[in-house]
Tab-separated table of C-alpha atoms and ligand atoms in Angstrom:
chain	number	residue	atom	x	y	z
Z	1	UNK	CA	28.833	0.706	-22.171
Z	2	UNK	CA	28.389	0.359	-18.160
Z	3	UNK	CA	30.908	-1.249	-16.139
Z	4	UNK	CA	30.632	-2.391	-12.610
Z	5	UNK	CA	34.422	-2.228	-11.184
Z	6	UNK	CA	33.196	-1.461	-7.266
Z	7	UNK	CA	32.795	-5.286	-6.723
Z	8	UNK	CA	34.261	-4.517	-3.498
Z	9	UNK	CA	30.991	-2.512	-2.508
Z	10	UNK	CA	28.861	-5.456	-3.751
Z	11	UNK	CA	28.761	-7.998	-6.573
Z	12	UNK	CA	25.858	-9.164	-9.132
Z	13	UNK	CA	24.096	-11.779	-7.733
Z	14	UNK	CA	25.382	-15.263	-9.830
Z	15	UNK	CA	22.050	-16.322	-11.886
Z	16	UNK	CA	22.988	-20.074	-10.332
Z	17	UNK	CA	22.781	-18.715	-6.726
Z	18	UNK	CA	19.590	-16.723	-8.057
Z	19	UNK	CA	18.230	-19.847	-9.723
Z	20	UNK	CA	18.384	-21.598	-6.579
Z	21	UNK	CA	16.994	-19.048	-4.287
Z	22	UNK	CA	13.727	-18.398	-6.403
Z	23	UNK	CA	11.694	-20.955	-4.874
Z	24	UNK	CA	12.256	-20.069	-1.894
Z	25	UNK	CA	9.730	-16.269	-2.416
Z	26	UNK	CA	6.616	-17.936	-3.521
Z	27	UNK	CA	6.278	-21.540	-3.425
Z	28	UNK	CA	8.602	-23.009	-0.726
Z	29	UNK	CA	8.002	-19.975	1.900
Z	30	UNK	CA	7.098	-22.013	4.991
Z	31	UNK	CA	8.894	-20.441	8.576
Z	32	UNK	CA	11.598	-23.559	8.692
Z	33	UNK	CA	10.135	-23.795	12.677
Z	34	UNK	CA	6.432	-24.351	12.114
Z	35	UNK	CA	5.058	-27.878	12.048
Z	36	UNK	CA	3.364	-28.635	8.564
Z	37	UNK	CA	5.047	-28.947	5.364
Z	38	UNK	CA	5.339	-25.709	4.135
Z	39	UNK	CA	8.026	-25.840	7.003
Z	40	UNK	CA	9.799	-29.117	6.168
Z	41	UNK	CA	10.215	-28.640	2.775
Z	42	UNK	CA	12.537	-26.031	3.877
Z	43	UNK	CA	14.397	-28.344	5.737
Z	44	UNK	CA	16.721	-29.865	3.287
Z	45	UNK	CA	17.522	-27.621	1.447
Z	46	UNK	CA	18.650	-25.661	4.972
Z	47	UNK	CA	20.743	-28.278	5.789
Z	48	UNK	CA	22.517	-28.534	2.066
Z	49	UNK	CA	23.086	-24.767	2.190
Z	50	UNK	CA	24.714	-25.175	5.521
Z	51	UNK	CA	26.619	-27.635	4.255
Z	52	UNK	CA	27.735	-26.134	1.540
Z	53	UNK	CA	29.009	-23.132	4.073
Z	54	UNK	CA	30.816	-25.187	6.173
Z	55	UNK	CA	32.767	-27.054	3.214
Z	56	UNK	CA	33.479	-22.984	1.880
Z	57	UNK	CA	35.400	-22.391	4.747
Z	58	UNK	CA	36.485	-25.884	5.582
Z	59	UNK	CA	34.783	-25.394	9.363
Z	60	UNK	CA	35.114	-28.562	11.385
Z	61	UNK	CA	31.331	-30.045	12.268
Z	62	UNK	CA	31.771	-29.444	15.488
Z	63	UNK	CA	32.412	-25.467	15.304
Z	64	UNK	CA	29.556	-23.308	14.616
Z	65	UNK	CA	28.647	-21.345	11.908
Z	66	UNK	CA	26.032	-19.061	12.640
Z	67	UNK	CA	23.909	-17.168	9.819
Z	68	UNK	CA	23.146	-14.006	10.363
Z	69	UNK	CA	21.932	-11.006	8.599
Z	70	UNK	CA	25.503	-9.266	7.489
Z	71	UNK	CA	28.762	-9.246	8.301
Z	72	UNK	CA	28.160	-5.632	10.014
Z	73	UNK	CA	26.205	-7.634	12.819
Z	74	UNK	CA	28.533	-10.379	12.885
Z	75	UNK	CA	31.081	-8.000	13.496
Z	76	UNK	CA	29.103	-6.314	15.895
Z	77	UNK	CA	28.134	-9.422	17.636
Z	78	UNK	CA	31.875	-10.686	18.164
Z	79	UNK	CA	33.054	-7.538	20.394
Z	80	UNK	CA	29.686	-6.796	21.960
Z	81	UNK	CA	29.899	-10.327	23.418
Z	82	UNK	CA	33.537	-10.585	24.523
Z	83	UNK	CA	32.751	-6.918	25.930
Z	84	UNK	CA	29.686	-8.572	28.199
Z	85	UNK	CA	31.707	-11.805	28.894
Z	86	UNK	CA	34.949	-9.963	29.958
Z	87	UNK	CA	35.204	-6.112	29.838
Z	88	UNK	CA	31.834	-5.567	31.623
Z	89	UNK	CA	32.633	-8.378	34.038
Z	90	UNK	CA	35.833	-6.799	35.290
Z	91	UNK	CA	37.738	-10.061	34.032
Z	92	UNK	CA	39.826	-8.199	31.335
Z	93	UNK	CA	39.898	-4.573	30.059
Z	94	UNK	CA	41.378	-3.985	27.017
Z	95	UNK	CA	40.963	-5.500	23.394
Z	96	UNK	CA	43.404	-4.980	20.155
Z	97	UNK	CA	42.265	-4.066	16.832
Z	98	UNK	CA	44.001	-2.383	13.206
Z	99	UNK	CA	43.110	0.948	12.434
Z	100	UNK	CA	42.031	0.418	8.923
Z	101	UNK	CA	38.919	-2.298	10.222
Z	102	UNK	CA	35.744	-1.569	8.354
Z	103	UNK	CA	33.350	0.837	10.147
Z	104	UNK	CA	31.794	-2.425	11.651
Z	105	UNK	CA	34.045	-3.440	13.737
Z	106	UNK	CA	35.815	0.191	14.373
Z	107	UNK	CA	32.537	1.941	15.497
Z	108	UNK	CA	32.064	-0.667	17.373
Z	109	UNK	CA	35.214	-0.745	19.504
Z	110	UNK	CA	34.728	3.014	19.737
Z	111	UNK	CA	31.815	2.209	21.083
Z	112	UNK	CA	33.153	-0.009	24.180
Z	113	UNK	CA	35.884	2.327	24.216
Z	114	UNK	CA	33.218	4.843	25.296
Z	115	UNK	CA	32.252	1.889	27.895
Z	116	UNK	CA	35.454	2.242	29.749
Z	117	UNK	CA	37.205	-0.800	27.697
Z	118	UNK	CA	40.952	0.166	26.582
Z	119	UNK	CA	41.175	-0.244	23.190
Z	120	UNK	CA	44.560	-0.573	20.995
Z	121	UNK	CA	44.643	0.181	17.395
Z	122	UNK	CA	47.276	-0.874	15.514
Z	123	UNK	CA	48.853	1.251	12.596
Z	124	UNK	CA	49.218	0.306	9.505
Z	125	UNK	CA	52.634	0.318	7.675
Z	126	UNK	CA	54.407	2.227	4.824
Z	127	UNK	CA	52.791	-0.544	2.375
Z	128	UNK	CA	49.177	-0.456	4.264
Z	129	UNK	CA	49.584	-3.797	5.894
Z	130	UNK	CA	49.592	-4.719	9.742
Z	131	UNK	CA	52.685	-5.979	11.924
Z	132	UNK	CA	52.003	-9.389	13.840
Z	133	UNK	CA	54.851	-7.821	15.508
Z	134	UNK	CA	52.888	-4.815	17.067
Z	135	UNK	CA	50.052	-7.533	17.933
Z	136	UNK	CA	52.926	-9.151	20.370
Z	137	UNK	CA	53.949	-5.737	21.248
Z	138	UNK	CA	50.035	-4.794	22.797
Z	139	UNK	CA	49.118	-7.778	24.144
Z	140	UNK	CA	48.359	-8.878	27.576
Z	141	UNK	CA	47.078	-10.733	30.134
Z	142	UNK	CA	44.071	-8.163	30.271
Z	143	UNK	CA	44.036	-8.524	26.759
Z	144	UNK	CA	40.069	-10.269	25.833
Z	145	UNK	CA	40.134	-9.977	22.323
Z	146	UNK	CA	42.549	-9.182	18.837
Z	147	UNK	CA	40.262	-8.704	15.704
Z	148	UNK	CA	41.782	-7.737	12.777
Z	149	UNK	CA	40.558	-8.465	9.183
Z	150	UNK	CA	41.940	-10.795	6.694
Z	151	UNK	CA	42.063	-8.644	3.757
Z	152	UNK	CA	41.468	-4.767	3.422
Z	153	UNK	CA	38.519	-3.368	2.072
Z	154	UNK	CA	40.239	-0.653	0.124
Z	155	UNK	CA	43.601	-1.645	-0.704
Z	156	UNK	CA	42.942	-5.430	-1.074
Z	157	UNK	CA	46.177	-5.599	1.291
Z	158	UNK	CA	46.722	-9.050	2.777
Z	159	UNK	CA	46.909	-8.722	6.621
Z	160	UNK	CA	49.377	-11.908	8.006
Z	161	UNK	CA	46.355	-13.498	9.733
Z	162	UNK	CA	48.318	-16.871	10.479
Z	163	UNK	CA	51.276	-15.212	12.799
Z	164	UNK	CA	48.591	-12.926	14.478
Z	165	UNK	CA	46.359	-16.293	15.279
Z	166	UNK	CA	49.714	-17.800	16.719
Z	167	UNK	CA	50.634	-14.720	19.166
Z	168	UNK	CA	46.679	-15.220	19.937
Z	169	UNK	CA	47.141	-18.825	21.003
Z	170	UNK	CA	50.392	-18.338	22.539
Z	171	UNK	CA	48.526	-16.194	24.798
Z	172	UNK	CA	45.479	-17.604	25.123
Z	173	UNK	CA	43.008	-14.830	23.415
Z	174	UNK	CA	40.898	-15.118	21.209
Z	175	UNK	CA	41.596	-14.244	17.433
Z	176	UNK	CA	38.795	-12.897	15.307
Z	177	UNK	CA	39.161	-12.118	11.795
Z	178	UNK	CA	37.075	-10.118	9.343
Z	179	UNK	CA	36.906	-12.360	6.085
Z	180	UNK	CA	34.863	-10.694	3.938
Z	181	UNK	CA	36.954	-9.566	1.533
Z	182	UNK	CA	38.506	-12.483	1.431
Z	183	UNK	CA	35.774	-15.350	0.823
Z	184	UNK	CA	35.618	-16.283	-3.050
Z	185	UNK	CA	39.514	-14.264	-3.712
Z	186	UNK	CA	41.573	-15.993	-1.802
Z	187	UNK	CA	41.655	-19.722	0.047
Z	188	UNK	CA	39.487	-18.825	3.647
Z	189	UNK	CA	40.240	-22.025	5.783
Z	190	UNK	CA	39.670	-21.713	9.299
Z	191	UNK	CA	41.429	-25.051	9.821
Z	192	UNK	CA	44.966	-23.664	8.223
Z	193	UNK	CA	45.208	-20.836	10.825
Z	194	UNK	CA	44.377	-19.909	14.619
Z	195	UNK	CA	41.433	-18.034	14.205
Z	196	UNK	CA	38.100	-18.233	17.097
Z	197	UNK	CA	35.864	-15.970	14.977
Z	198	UNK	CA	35.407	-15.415	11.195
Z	199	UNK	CA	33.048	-12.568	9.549
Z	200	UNK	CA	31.518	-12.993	5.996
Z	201	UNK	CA	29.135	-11.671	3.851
Z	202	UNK	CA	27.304	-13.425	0.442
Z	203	UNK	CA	26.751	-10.256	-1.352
Z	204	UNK	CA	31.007	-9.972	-1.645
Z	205	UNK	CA	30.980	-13.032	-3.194
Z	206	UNK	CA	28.053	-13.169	-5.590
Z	207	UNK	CA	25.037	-14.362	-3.217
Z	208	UNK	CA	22.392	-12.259	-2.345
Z	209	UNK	CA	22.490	-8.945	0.352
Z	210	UNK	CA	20.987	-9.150	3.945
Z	211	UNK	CA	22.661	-12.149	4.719
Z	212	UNK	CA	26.088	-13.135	6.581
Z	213	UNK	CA	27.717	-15.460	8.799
Z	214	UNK	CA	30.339	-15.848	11.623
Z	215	UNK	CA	31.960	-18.758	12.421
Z	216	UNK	CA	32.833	-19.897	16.231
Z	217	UNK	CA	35.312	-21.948	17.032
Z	218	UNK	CA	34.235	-24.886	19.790
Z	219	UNK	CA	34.857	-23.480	23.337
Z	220	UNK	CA	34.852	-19.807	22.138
Z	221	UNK	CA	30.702	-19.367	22.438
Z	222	UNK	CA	29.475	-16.102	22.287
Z	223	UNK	CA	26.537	-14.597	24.098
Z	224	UNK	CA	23.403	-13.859	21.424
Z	225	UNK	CA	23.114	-10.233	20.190
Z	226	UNK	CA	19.162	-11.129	19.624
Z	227	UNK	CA	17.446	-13.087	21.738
Z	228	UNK	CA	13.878	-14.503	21.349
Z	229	UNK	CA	13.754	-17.713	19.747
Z	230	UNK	CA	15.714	-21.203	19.519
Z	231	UNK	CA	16.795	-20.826	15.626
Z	232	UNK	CA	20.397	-21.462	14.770
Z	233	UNK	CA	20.921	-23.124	17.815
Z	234	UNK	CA	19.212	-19.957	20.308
Z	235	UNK	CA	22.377	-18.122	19.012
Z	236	UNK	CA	21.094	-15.927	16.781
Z	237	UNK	CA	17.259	-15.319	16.950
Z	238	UNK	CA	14.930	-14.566	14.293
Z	239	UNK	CA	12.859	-16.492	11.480
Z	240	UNK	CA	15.046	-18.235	8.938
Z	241	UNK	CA	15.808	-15.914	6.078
Z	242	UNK	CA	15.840	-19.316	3.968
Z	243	UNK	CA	15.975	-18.002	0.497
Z	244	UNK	CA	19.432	-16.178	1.665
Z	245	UNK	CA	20.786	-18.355	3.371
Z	246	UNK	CA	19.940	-21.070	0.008
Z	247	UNK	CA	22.012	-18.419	-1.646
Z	248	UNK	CA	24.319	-18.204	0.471
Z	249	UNK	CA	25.274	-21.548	0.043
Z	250	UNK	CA	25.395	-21.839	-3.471
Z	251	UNK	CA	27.276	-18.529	-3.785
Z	252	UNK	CA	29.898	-19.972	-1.422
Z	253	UNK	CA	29.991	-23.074	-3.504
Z	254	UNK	CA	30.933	-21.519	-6.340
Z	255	UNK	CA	33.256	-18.982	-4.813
Z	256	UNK	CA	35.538	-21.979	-4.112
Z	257	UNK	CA	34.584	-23.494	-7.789
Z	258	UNK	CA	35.527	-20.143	-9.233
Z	259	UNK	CA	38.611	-19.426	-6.744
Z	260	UNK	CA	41.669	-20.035	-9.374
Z	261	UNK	CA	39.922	-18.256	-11.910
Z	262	UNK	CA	40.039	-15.566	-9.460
Z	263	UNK	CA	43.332	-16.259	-8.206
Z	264	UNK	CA	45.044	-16.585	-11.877
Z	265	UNK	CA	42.790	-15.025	-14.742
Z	266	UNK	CA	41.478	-11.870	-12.342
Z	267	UNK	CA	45.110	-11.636	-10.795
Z	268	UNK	CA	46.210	-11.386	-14.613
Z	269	UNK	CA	43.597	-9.039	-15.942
Z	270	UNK	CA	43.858	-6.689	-12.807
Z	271	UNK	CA	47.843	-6.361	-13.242
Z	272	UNK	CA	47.700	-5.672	-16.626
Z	273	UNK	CA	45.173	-3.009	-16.394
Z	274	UNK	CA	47.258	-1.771	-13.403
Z	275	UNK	CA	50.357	-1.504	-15.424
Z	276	UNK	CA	48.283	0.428	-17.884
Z	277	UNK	CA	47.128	2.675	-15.010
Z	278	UNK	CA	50.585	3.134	-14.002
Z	279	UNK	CA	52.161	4.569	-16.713
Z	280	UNK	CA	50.038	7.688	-16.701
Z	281	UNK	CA	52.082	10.108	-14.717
Z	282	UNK	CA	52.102	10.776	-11.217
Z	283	UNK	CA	49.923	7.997	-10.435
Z	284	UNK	CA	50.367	6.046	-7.226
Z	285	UNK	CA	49.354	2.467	-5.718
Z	286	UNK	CA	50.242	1.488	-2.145
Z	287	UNK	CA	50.659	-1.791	-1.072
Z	288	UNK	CA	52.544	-4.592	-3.615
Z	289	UNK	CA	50.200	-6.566	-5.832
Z	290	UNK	CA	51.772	-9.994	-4.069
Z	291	UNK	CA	50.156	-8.543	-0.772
Z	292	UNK	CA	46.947	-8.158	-1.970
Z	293	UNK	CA	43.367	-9.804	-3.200
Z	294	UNK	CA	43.529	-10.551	-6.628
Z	295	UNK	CA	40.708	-8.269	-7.719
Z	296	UNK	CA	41.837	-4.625	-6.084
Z	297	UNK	CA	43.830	-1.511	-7.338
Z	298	UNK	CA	43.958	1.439	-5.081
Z	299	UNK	CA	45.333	4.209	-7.227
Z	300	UNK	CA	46.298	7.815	-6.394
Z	301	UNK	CA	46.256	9.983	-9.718
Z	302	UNK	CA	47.902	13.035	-8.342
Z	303	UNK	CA	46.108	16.700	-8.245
Z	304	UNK	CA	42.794	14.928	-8.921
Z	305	UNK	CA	40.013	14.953	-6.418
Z	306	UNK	CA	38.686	11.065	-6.065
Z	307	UNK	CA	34.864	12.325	-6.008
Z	308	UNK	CA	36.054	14.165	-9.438
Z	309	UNK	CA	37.426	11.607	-11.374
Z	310	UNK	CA	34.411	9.194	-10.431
Z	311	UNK	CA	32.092	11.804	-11.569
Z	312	UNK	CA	34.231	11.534	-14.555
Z	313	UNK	CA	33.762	7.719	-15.054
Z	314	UNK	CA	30.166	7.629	-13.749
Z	315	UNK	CA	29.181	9.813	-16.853
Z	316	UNK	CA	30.956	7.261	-18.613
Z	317	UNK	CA	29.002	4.679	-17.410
Z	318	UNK	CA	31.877	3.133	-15.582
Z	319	UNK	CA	31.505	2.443	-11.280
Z	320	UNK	CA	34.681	2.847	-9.508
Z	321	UNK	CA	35.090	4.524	-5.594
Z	322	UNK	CA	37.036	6.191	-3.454
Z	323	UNK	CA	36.733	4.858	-0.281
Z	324	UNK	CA	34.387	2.221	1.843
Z	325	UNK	CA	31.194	2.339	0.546
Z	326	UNK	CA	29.530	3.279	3.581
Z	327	UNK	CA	31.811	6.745	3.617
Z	328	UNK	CA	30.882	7.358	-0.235
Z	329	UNK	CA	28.299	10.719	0.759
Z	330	UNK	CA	30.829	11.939	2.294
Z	331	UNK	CA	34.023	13.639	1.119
Z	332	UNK	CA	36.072	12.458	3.289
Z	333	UNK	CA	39.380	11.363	2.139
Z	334	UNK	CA	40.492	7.894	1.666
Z	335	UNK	CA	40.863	6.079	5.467
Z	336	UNK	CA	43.854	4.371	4.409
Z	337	UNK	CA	45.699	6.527	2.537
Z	338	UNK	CA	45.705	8.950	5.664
Z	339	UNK	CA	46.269	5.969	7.574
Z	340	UNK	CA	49.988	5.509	5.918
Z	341	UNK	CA	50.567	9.332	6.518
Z	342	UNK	CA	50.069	10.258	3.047
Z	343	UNK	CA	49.879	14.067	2.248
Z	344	UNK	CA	46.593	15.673	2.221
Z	345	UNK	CA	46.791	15.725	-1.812
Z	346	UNK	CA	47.410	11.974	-2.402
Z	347	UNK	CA	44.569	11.013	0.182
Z	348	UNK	CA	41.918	13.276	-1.313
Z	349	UNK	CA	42.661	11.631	-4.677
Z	350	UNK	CA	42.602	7.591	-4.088
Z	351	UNK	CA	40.201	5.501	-6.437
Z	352	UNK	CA	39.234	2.074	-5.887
Z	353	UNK	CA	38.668	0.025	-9.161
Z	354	UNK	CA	37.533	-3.776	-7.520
Z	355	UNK	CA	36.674	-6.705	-10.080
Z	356	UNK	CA	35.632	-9.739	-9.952
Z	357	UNK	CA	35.132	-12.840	-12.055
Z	358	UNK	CA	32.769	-11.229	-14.629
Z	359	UNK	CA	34.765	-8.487	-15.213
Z	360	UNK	CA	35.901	-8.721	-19.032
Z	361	UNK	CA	38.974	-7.384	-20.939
Z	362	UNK	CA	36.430	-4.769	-23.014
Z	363	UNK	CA	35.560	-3.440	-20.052
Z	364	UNK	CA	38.914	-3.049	-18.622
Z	365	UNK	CA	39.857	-1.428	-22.047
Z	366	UNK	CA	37.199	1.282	-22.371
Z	367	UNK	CA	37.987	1.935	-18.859
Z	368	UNK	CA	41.508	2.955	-19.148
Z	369	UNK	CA	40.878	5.217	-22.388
Z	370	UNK	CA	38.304	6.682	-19.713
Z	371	UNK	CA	40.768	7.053	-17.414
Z	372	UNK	CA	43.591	8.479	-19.545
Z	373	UNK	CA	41.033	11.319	-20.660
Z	374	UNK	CA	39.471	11.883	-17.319
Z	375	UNK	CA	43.282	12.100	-15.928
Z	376	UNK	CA	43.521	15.101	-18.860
Z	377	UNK	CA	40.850	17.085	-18.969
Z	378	UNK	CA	40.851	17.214	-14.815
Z	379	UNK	CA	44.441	18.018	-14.517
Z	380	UNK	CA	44.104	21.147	-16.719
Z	381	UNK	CA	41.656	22.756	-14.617
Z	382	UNK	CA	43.111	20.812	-11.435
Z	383	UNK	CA	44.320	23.907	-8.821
Z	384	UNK	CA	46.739	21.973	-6.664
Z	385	UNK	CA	48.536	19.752	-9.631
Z	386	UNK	CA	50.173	22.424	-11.639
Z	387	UNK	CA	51.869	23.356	-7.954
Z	388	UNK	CA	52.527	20.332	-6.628
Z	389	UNK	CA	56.173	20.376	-5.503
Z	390	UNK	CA	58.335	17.790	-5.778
Z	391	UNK	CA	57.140	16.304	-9.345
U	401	PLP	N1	33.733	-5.886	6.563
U	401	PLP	C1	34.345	-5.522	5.435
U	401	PLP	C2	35.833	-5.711	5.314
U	401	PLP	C3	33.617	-4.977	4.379
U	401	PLP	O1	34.235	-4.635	3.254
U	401	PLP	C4	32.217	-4.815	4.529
U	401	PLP	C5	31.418	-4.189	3.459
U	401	PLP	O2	31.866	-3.283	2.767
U	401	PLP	C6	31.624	-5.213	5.733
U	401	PLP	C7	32.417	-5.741	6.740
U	401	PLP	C8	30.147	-5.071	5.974
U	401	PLP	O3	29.464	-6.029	5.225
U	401	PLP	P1	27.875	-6.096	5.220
U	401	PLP	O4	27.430	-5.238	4.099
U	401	PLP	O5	27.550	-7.534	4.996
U	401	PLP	O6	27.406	-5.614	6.529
C-alpha cells in the first residue's frame, strides 16, 4: 500500500483541475498577447480562471491579484518591494516578521537584513503560535512592513492574523500574510481581516506546481520583481503560463467546494488518528488541535530520530516528514520545535503527517500499525531513549 500523508509538501493534482488544464499543452497553446486566434481562444478561459481566484479569496474587483510563478516569488516579491519603496529610500528602516516564516520569506528578510534594514522576528510561544501582542510591542513609526503567515507550515498552528491586521492599520503599515497553508483548509477572505498582501500557491491545494499568486490590496502597489512586458497589468512580466493559471482556478474552486469536508470530515479523521498516535508512550504534539489546520499533526515520538522513523515508513510505502520540505536533505532538526525551546532530543525527533481530502481511513489505519512497530523496533536500538531522564 503507498500513502501520501506530506500533503503539506504538495498535493495530487485533482483530475477536474487536470481535466481542465489539458487543452491548454497542445491544442489551445497560443501566447494570450499575440494577435491571431491561437491567442484569443485563451482569452476566456483567462478571464474565468481569474475569476474563479478572486471569488476563492473573496478579493474585491478592484484589488489585484497577481499570478505568478509560486508563492516563494510572491513572497519574495512583497519584501523586495517594500525594501526598494522604503528601506532603500531612507523613508523607514525596519520591518517585523515571526521566526517560524517559511524559508521564503525568512531568507529573504535575512537578506535585507544584510542590506542594512532592521529586521524583528518575533518568537513563537510555548504552543508554537505568535502574540499580536509582541506585533504592538515592535512596531513603529519606522516600521514599513509586518508579514507573518496565516497558518504554519509544520505545525498547522493558526497564527491570529485578524488582531495583527488591526495593530497594522492602527498604525498605518502594511500587513502581509503568507496563506498558503491556509487556502482550501480553512476560510481565506481577505475582506474579513486587515491584510495588504496575501501569498498562495495551487500545488497546496490540489492545482498544478509552478504557479502562485499574491493579492494587493488597492493603494498598497508594489514595484515588479520582473520587468519586461505589460502582462498582468506590467506587474509581473512574463508569457502567460495559461494552462496553470486554468488550474489554478479550478483548483481554487474546488478548494472552497471541498472546504467543510476539510474542515469537518479531515478535522475528524486527523484527530482520531492523532488520539491513536497519542497513546503510544512518550509521544508529543505541540500546539492544540483548535489552533490548527485541519489536516496537520506534528508529533514528537521520543528517543527516535525523525529521518529514522521516516525511513521506517518510507519502506512501508507510507510519506510522512520532518520538517519543511525544502530542509528535508538536510538533518537539521525540526525549525519549530527548536523554535519553542524544546530539548535537543524532542527537536531531532518531530514528524509531520499532513492530509488532505483524499486521504482515506485505510490509509490512516495501516499507518498507525506502521507507526506502532516503527516506534518498537527503533526504540530498542534507540541510544538516547533508554536514558532519557525524566520519563
Ligand atoms: N510558504 C509556505 C507556508 C509554504 O509551506 C511553502 C511551501 O512549502 C511556500 C511558502 C513555498 O511555496 P512554493 O512551493 O509555491 O514556492
Amino acid at each position: 500500500m503507498r500513502v501520501y500523508l506530506d500533503n503539506n509538501a504538495t498535493t495530487i493534482v485533482d483530475p477536474h483541475v487536470f481535466q481542465e488544464m489539458e487543452p491548454f499543452f497542445v491544442q489551445k497553446y497560443g501566447n494570450p498577447n499575440s494577435l491571431h486566434s491561437f491567442a484569443s481562444e485563451t482569452h476566456q478561459p483567462l478571464k474565468d480562471a481569474m475569476e474563479r481566484i478572486y471569488a476563492g479569496i473573496n478579493a474585491p474587483r478592484e484589488d489585484s491579484v497577481v499570478v505568478t510563478s509560486c508563492a516563494t516569488e510572491s513572497n519574495n516579491w512583497v519584501l523586495k518591494s517594500i525594501y526598494f519603496q522604503y528601506i532603500l529610500t531612507g523613508r523607514k528602516n525596519h520591518i517585523i516578521v515571526s521566526e517560524v516564516e517559511h524559508p521564503s520569506v525568512m531568507a529573504t528578510a535575512k537578506f535585507i537584513e544584510s542590506q542594512g534594514c532592521r529586521v524583528t522576528y518575533l518568537p513563537i510561544n510555548h504552543e508554537g503560535l505568535i502574540d499580536a501582542q509582541s506585533v504592538r510591542d515592535n512596531i513603529t513609526d519606522k516600521t514599513a512592513l509586518v508579514s507573518v503567515m496565516m497558518a504554519n507550515n509544520e505545525t498547522g498552528g493558526i497564527f491570529p492574523v485578524q488582531e495583527i491586521g488591526e495593530i497594522c492599520k492602527e498604525y498605518n503599515v502594511p500587513f502581509h500574510t503568507d496563506a498558503v497553508q491556509a487556502v482550501g483548509k480553512i476560510p481565506v477572505n481577505v475582506q474579513s481581516f486587515n491584510v495588504d498582501y496575501l501569498t498562495f500557491s495551487a500545488h497546496k491545494f490540489h492545482g498544478p506546481k509552478g504557479v502562485g499568486g499574491l493579492y494587493i490590496k488597492k493603494g498598497r502597489e508594489l514595484i515588479p520583481l520582473l520587468h519586461g512586458g505589460s502582462q498582468m497589468g506590467g506587474l509581473r512580466s512574463g508569457t502567460l503560463n495559461v494552462a496553470g493559471i486554468v488550474g489554478m482556478g479550478k483548483a481554487m474552486e474546488q478548494a472552497i467546494d471541498a472546504l467543510d469536508y476539510e474542515m469537518i470530515d479531515v478535522r475528524a479523521m486527523r484527530d482520531n488518528f492523532e488520539d491513536e498516535l497519542l497513546k503510544i508512550e512518550d509521544t508529543f504534539v505541540v500546539t492544540p488541535r483548535d489552533k490548527r489546520t485541519p489536516n496537520t499533526i506534528l508529533i514528537s515520538f521520543r528517543g527516535i530520530e525523525g529521518e529514522a522513523m521516516l525511513w521506517d515508513l518510507n519502506c512501508a510505502g507510507i510519506a510522512a516528514s520532518t520538517g519543511s520540505a525544502c530542509a528535508s536533505e538536510d538533518l537539521e532538526s525540526n525549525p519549530v520545535m527548536e523554535a519553542i525551546g524544546a530539548d535537543a532530543d524532542l527537536a531531532h525527533t518531530a514528524i509531520r503527517f499532513s492530509l488532505s481530502r483524499y486521504t482515506t481511513q485505510e490509509e490512516l489505519d495501516y499507518t498507525l500499525e506502521v507507526v506502532k512497530k516503527a516506534v518498537k523496533r527503533l526504540r530498542e536500538i534507540s541510544s538516547s531513549y533508554a536514558y532519557t531522564p525524566n520519563r
